Coordinates of C-alpha atoms (C1' of nucleotides) in Angstrom, one line a residue:
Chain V
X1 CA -9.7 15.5 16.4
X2 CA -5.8 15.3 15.5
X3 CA -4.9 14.9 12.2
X4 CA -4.7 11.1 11.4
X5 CA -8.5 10.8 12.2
X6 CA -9.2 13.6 9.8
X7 CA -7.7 12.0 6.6
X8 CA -9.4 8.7 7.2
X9 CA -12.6 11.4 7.7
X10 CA -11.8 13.1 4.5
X11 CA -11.7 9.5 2.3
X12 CA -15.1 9.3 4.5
X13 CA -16.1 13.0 3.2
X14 CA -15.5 11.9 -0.5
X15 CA -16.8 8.7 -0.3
X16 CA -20.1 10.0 -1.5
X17 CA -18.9 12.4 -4.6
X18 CA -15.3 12.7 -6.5
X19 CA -14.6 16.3 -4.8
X20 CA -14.4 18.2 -1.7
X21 CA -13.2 22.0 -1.5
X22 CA -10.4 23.0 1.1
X23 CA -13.5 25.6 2.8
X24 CA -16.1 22.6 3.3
X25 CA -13.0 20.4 5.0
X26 CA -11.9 23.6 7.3
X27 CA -15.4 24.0 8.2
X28 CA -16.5 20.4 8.9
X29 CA -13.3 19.6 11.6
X30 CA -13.5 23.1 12.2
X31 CA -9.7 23.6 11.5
X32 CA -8.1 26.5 9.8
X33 CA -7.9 26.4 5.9
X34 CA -4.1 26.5 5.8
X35 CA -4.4 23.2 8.1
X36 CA -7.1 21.6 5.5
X37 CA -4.7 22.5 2.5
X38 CA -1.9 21.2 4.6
X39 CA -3.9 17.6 5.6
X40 CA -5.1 17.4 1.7
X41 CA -1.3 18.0 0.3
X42 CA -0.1 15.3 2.6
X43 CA -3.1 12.5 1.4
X44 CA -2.0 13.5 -2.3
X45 CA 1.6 12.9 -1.4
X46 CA 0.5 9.9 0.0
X47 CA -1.5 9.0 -3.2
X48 CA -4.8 8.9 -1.3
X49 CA -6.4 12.0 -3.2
X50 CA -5.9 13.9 -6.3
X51 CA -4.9 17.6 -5.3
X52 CA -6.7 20.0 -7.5
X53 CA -7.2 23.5 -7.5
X54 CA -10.0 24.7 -4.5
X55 CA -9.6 21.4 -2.8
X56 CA -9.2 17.3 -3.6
X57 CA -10.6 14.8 -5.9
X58 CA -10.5 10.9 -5.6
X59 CA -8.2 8.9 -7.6
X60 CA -7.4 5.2 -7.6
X61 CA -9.6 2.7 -7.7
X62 CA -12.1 4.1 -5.3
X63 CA -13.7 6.2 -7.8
X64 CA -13.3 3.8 -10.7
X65 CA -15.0 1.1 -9.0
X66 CA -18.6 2.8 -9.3
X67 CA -17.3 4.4 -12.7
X68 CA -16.4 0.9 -13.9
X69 CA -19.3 -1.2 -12.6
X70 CA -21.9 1.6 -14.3
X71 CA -20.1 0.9 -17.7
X72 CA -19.7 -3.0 -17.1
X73 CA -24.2 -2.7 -16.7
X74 CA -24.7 0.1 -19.5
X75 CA -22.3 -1.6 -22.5
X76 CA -22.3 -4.9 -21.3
X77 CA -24.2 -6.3 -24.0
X78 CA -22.1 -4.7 -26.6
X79 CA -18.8 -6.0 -24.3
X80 CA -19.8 -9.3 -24.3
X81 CA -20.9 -9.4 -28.2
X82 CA -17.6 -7.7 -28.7
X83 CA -15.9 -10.1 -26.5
X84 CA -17.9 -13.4 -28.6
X85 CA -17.0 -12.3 -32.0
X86 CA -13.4 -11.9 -30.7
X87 CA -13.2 -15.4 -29.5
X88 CA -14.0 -16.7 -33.0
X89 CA -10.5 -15.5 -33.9
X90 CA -9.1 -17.8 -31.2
X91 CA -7.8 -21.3 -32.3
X92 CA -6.9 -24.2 -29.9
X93 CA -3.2 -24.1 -29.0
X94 CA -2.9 -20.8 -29.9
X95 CA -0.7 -18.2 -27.9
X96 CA -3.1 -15.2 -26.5
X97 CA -2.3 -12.0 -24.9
X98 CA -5.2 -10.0 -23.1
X99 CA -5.1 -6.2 -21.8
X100 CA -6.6 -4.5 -19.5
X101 CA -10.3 -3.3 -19.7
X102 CA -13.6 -4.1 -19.2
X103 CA -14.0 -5.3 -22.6
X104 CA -11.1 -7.1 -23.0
X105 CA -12.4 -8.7 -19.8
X106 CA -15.4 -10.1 -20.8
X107 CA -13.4 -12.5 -23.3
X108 CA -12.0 -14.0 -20.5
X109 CA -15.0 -16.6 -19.5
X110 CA -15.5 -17.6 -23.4
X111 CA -11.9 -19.1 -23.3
X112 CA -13.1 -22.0 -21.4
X113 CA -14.4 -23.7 -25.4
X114 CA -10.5 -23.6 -26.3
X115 CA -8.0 -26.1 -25.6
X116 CA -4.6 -25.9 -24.8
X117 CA -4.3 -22.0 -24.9
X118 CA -1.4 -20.1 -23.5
X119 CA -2.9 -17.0 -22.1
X120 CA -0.6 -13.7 -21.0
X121 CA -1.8 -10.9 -19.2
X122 CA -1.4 -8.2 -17.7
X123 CA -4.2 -7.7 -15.8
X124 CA -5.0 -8.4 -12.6
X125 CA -8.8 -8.7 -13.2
X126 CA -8.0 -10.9 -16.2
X127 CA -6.1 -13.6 -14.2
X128 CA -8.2 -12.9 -11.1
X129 CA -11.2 -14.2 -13.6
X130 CA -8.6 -17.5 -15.0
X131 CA -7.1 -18.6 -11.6
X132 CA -8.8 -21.6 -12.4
X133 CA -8.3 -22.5 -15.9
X134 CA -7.1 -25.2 -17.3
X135 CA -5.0 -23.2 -19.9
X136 CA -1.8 -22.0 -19.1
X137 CA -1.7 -18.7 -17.5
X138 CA 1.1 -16.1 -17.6
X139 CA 1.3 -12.8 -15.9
X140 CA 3.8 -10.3 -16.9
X141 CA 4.3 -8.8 -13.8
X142 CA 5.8 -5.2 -13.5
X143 CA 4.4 -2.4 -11.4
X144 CA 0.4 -2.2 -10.1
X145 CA -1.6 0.6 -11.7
X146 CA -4.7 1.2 -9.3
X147 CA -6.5 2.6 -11.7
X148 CA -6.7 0.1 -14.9
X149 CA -5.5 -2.7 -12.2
X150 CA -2.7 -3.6 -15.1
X151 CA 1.1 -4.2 -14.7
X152 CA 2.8 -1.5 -16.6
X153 CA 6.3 -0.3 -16.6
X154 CA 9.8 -1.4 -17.2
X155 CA 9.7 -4.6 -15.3
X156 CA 6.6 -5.3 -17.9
X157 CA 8.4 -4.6 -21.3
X158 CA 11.0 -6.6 -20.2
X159 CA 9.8 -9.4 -19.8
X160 CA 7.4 -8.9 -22.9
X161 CA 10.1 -8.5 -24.5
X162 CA 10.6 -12.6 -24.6
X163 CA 7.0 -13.9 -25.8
X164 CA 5.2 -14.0 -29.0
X165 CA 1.4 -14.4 -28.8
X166 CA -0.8 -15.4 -31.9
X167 CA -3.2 -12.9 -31.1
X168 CA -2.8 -10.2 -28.8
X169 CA -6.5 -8.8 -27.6
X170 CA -6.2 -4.5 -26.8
X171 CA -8.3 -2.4 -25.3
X172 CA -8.2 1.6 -25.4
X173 CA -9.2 4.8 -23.7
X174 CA -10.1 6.7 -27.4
X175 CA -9.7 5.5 -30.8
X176 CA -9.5 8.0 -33.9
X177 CA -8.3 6.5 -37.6
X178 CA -6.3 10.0 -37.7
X179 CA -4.8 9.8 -34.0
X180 CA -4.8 6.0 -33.4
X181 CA -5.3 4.7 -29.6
X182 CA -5.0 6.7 -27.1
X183 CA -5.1 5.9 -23.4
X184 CA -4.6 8.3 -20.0
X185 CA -1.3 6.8 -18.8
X186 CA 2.3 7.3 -20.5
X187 CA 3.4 4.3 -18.9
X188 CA 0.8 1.9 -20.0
X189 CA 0.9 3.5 -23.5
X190 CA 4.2 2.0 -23.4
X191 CA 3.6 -1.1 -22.7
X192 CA 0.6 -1.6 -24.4
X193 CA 2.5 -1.1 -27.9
X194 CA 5.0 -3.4 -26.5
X195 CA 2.8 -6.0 -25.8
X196 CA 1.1 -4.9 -30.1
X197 CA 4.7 -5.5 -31.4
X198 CA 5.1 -9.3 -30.1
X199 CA 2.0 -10.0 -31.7
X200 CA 1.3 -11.5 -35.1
X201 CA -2.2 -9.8 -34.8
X202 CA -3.3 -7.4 -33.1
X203 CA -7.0 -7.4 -32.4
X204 CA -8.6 -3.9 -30.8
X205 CA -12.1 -5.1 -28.9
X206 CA -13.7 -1.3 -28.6
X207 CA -17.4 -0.2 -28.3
X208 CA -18.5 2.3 -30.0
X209 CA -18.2 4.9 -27.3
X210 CA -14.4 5.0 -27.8
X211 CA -14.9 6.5 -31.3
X212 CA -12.9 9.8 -31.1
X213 CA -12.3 10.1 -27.6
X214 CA -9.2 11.2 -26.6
X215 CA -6.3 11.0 -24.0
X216 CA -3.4 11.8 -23.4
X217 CA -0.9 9.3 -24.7
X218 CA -1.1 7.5 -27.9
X219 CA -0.4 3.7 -27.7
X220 CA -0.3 2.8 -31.5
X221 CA -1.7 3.8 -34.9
X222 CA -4.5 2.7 -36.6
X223 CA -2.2 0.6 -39.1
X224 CA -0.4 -1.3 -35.9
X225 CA -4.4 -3.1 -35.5
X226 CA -5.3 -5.8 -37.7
X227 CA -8.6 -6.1 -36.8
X228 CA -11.3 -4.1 -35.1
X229 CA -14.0 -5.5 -33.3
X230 CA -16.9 -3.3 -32.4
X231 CA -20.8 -3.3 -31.7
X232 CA -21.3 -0.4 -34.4
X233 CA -19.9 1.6 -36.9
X234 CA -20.5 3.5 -40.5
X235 CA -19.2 2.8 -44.0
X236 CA -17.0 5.9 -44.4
X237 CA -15.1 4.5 -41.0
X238 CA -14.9 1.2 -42.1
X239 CA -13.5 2.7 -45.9
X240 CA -10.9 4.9 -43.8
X241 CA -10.1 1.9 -41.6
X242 CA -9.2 -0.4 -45.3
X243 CA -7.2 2.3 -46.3
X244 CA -4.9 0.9 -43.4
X245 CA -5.5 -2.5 -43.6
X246 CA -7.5 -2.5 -40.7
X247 CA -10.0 -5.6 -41.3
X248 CA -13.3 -4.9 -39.3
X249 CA -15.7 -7.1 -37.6
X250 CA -19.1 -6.0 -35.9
X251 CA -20.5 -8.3 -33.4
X252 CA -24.4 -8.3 -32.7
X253 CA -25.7 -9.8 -30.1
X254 CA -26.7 -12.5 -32.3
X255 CA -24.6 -13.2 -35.1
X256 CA -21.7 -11.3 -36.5
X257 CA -20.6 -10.0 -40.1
X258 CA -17.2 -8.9 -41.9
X259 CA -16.4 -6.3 -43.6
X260 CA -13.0 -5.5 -45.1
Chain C
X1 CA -1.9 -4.0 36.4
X2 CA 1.3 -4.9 34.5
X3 CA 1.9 -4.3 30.7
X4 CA 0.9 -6.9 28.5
X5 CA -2.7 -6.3 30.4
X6 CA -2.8 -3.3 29.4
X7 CA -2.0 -4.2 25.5
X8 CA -5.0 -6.2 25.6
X9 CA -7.2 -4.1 27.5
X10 CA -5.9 -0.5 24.7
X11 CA -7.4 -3.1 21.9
X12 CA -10.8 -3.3 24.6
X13 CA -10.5 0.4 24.8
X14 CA -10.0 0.1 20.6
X15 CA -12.7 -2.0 19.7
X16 CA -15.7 0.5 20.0
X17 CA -14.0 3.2 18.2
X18 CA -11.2 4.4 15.6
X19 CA -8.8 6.2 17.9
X20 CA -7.3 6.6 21.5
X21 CA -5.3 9.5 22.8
X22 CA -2.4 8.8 25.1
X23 CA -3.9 10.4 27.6
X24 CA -7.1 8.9 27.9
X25 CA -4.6 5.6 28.1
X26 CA -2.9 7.4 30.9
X27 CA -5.6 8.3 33.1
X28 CA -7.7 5.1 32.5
X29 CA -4.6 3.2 33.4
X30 CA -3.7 5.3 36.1
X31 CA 0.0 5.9 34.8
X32 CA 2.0 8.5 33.0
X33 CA 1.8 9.5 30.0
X34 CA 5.2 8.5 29.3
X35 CA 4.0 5.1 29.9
X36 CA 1.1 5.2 27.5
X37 CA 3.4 6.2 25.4
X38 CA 5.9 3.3 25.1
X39 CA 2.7 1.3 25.3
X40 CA 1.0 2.3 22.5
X41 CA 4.8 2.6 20.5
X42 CA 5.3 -1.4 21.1
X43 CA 2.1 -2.5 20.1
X44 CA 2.3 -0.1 17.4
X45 CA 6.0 -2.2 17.1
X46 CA 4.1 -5.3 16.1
X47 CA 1.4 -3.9 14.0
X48 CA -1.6 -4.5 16.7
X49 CA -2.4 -0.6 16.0
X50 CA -1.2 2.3 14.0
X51 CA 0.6 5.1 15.9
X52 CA -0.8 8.4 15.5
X53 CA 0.1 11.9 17.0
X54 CA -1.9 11.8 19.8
X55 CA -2.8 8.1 20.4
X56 CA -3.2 5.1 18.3
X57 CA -5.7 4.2 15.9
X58 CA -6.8 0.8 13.7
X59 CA -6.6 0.8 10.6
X60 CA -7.7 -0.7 7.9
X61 CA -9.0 -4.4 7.6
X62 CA -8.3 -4.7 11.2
X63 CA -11.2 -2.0 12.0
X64 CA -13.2 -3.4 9.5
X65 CA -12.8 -7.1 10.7
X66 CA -13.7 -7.8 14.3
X67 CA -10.4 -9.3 14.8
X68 CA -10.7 -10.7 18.6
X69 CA -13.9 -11.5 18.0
X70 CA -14.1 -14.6 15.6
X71 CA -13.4 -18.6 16.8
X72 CA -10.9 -19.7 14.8
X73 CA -8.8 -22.9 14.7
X74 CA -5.3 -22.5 16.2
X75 CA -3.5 -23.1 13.1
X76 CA -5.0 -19.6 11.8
X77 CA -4.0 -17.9 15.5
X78 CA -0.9 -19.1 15.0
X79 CA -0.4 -17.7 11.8
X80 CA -1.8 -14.6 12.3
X81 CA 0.5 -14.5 15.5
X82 CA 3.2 -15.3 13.5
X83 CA 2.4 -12.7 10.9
X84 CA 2.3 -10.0 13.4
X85 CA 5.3 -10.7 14.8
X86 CA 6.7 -10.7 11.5
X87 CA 5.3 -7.3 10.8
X88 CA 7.2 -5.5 13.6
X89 CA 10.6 -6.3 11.1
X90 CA 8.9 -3.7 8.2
X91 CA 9.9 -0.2 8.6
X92 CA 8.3 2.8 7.1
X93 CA 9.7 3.1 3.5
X94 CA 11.3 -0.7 3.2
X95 CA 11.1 -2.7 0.0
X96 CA 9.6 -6.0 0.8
X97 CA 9.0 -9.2 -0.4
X98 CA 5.9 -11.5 -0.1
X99 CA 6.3 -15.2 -0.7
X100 CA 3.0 -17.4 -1.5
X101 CA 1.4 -19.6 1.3
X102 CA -1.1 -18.5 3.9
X103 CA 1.2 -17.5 6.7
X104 CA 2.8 -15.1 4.5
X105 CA -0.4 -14.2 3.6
X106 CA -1.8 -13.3 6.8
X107 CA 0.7 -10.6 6.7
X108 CA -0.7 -8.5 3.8
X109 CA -3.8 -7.1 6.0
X110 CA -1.4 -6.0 8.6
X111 CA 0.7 -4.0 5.7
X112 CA -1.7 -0.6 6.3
X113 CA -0.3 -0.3 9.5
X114 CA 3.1 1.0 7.8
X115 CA 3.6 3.6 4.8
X116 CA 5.5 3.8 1.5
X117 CA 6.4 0.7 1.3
X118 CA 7.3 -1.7 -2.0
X119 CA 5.6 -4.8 -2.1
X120 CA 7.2 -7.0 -4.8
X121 CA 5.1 -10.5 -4.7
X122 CA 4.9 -13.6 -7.1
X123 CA 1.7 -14.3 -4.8
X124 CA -1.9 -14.1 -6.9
X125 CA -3.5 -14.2 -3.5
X126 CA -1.7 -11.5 -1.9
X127 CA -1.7 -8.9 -5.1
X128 CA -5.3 -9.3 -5.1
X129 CA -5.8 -8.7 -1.0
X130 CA -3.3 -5.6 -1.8
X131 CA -5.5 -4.4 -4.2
X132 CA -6.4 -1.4 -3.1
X133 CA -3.3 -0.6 -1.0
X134 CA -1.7 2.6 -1.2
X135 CA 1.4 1.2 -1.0
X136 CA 3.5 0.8 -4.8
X137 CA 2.8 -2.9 -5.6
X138 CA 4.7 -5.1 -8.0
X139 CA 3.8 -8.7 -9.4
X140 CA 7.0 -10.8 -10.2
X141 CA 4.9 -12.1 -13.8
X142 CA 6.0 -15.1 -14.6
X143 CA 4.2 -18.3 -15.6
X144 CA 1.1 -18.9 -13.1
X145 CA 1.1 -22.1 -10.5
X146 CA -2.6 -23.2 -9.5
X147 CA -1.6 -25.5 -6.7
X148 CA 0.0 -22.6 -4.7
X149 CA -1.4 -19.7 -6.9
X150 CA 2.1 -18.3 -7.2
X151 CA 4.0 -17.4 -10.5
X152 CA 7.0 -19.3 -10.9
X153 CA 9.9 -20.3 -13.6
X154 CA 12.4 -18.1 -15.9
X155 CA 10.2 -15.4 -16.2
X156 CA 10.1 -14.6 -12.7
X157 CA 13.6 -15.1 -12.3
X158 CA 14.5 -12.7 -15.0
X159 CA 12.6 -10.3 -13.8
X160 CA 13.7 -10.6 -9.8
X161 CA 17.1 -10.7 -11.0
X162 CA 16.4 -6.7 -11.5
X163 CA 15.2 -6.1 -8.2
X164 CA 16.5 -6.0 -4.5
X165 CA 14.6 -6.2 -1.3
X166 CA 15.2 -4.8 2.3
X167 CA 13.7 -8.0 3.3
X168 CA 11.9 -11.1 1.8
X169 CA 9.4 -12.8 3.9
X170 CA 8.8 -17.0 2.7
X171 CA 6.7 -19.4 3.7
X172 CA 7.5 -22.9 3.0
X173 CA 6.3 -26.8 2.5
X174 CA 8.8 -28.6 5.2
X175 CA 12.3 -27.1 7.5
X176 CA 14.3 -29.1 9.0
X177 CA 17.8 -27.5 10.0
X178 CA 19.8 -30.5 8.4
X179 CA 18.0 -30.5 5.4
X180 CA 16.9 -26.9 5.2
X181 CA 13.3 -25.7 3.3
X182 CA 11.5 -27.7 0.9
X183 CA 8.6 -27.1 -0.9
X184 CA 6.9 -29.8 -3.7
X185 CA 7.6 -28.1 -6.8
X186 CA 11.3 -27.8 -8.2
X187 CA 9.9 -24.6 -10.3
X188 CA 9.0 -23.1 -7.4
X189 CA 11.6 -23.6 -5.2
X190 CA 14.0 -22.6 -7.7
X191 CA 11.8 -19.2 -7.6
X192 CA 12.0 -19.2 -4.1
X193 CA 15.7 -19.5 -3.5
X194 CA 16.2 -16.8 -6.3
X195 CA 13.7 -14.2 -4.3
X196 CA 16.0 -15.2 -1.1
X197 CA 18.7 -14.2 -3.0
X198 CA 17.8 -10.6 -3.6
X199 CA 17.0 -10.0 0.5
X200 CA 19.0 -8.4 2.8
X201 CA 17.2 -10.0 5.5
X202 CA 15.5 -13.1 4.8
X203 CA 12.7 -14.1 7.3
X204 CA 11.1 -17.3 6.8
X205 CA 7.4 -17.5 8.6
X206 CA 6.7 -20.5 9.7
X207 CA 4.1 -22.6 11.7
X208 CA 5.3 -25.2 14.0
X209 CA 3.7 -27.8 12.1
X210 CA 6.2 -27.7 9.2
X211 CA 9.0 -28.4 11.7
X212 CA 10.6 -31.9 9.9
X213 CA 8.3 -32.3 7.1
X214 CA 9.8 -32.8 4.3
X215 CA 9.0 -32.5 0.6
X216 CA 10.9 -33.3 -2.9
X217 CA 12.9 -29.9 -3.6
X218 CA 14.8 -27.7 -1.5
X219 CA 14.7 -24.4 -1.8
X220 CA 17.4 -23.4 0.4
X221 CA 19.4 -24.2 3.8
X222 CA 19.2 -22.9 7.6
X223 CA 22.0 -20.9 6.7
X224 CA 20.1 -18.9 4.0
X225 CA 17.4 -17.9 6.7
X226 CA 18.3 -14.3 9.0
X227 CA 15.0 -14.7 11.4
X228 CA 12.7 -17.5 11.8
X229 CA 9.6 -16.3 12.7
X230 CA 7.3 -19.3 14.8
X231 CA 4.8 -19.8 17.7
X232 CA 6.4 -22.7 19.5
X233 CA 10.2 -23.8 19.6
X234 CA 12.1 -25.9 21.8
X235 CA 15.2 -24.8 23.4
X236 CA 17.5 -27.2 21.6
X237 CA 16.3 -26.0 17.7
X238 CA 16.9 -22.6 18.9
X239 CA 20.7 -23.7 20.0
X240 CA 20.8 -25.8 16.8
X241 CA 19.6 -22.5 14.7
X242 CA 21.8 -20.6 16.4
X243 CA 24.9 -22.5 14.7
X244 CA 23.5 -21.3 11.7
X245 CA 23.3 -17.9 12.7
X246 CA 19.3 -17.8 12.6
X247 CA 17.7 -15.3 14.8
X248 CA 14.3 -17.3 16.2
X249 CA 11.5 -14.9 17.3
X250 CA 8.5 -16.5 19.0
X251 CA 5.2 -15.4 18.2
X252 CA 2.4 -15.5 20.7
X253 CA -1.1 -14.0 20.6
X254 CA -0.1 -11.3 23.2
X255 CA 3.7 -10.4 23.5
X256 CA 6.8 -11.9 21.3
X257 CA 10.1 -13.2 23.0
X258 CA 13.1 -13.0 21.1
X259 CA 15.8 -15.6 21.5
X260 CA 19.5 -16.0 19.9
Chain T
dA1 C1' -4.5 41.5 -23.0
dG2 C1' -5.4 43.2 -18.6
dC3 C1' -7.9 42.8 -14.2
dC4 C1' -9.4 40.7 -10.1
dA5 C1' -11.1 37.5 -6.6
dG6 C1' -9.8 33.5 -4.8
dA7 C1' -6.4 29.9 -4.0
dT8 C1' -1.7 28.8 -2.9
dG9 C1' 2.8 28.3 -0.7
dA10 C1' 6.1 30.2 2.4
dT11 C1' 7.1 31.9 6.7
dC12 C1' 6.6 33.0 11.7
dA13 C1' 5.0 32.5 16.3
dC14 C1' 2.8 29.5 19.4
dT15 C1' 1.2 25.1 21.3
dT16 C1' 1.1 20.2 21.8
dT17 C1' 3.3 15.9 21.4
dT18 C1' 7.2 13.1 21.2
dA19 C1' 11.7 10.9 22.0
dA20 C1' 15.6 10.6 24.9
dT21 C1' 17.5 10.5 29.3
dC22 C1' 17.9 10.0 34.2
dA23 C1' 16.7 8.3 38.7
dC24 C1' 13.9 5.2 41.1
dT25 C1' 11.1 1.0 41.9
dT26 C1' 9.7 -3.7 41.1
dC27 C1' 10.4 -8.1 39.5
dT28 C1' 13.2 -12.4 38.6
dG29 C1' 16.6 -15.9 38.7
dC30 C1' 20.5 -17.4 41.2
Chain Q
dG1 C1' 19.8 -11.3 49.8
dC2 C1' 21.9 -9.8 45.6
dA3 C1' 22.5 -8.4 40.8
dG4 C1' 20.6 -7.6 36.6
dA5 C1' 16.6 -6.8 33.9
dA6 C1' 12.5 -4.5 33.1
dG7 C1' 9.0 -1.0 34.2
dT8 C1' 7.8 3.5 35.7
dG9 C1' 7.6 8.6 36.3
dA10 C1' 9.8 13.1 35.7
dT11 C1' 12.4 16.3 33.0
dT12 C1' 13.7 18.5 28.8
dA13 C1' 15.1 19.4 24.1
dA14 C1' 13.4 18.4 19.6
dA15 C1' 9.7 17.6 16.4
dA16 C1' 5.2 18.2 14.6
dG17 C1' 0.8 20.5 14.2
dT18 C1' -1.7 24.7 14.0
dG19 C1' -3.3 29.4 12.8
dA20 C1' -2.2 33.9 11.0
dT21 C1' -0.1 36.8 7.6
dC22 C1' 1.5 38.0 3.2
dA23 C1' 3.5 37.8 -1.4
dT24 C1' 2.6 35.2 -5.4
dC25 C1' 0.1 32.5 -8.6
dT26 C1' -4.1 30.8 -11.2
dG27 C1' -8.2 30.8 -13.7
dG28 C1' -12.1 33.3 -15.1
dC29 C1' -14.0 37.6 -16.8
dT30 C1' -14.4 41.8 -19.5

DNA sequence: AGCCAGATGATCACTTTTAATCACTTCTGC
DNA sequence: GCAGAAGTGATTAAAAGTGATCATCTGGCT
């Protein structure tokens, strides 16, 4: 067993879980430790696995895939009622941008009711989803993320840098009124406020279970959204929320309401 | 038992398994080692397997896909053939560039075979078949073309202006060496001839039956091409390309020629 | 805060594999 | 048959992989 074979066998290892210590890999190809720690450094130079302390945890799409398709089945329905109540703000001829996320996502098959949209995106899934619309589709292009499956980066604001959209749809990691969005990346942070500033609104599609999580970098304040759309949320949210303008719309599966 | 047998019979020896060690080639072949070797280094040359310390493995889609297996028609042969060939021009660490069309295409599976590359693309298709690549990948942007699935115009222009390739690899509509590539879309071939612009090496991939069509815009002369990558090629286009300084490399299923 | 077990990275010695080179043989076109 | 090209095998220095050792670092615990 040389060592080639045993990093496609470690991606094999983790393919069950999201971890695997340096003693259970030493072990299982029966090498020494400082030869597992040595194999496991390499994959996470490589990008293959994240390197943490004891041994190596997946990263990339590999571990979002399951992650993502067991919250696409257990908030679909507030997604897609989310996703329905956003559309409403969506006139024909109108200039749209759409982020990354599931939820944002889900707008994506309602578009086909509009006419004449202009629809920019960066992501991959969204245009994946509107290869075949009749709308005019833009991407922005920029550098891959794996892991949201967006185009982030330089490259990215640049070229944002010359639309307008009407409307531009956001998603987010964590939302607080006190702390604003939040998402894991740096870069995408970045370009997701650059993508809020060439907006004239700035709608933030985000069930409920966003509410106070947290991450790491903050995209944008709660007065950069004009509107929230969400499944559920209280009266003292929704009076902290006017305080900054922030107009916000719950979508039910059925029917919707507005409250300011 | 000469050489290119053996290439074919290493993929038999392949087909069961993930990996071969030199010198299990050697002594199944009855030759040296150092034979195996530069064996196993060619194929490796033109992406057929991926050299390893030891041997040679598959990789990726080509161990997940029976590729010898499957009838196909010869158009798709050809390209793939064609592809291969052109694969043997990345090295380790290059910056490359992926044009739309299927031959170009073709290439992306063959990609794994190579590491830390750049893939800069304005191809839909190919982003999404590089998905889950651990190479960096980065989308041109730019406003989205159904009929090729490409994104073309300013946009992408703007935003290749910034970047710089080691080498771009186009497909095209029609060549002719008079009247050079065309393609039917003046958007796109304006795109085109601004990616070819940004190469160091431009290789243009090719199947034989786009040899004198012609189509509405050109995108750029026989002089603009470095390597044209083909399966079949009279002797007297090769002398006329060679006036134009355009290396021609012949693809075949088994072994590639290389002519001046 | 201080302690401690486990994890880590650096280094060394050793083994295996590789790339480069040389001499020799086989093949090919003239 | 001859000359050049290509293939092959052997040799050897360089490179890469491995295991062991040890000083250092980390994170958890009292």
């Amino acid at each position: 067993m040389n060592r080639s074979d045993r990093e496609d066998d470690i991606l094999q290892l983790l393919s069950g879980r999201t971890s695997v210590g340096i003693a259970e890999i030493a072990t299982h190809f029966s090498v020494s430790e400082a030869t597992a720690r040595r194999d496991v450094q390499q994959m996470a130079g490589s990008g293959l696995v994240r390197r943490v302390r004891g041994g190596a945890t997946l990263r990339g799409i590999s571990r979002l895939e399951p992650l993502f398709r067991d919250k696409e089945d257990r908030a679909a329905r507030a997604k897609r009622a989310i996703a329905a109540s956003a559309s409403s703000l969506i006139r024909d001829g109108n200039t749209i941008y759409l982020d990354g996320g599931s939820t944002v996502l889900s707008l994506a098959p309602l578009l086909d009711t509009r006419r004449n949209l202009t629809i920019v995106t960066n992501s991959v899934m969204a245009a994946v989803k509107l290869l075949d619309t009749r709308h005019r589709l833009l991407l922005t292009g920029g550098e891959f993320r794996s892991l949201s499956r967006t185009l982030v980066g330089p490259l990215t604001e640049a070229l944002l840098e010359q639309l307008q959209f009407d409307i531009a749809f956001m998603g987010t990691m964590g939302f607080s009124v006190e702390r604003g969005m939040m998402t894991t990346d740096p870069n995408e942070a970045f370009t997701k406020a650059q993508a809020m500033s060439r907006a004239g609104t700035v709608a933030l599609l985000m069930d409920s279970s966003k509410f106070n999580a947290t991450a790491l970098a903050r995209t944008g304040t709660a007065s950069d959204i004009d509107i929230l759309i969400t499944e559920a949320a209280d009266d003292s949210l929704c009076q902290q929320l006017a305080e900054h303008h922030v107009l916000v719309q719950i979508a039910t599966s059925s029917n919707k309401s507005l409250s300011h």
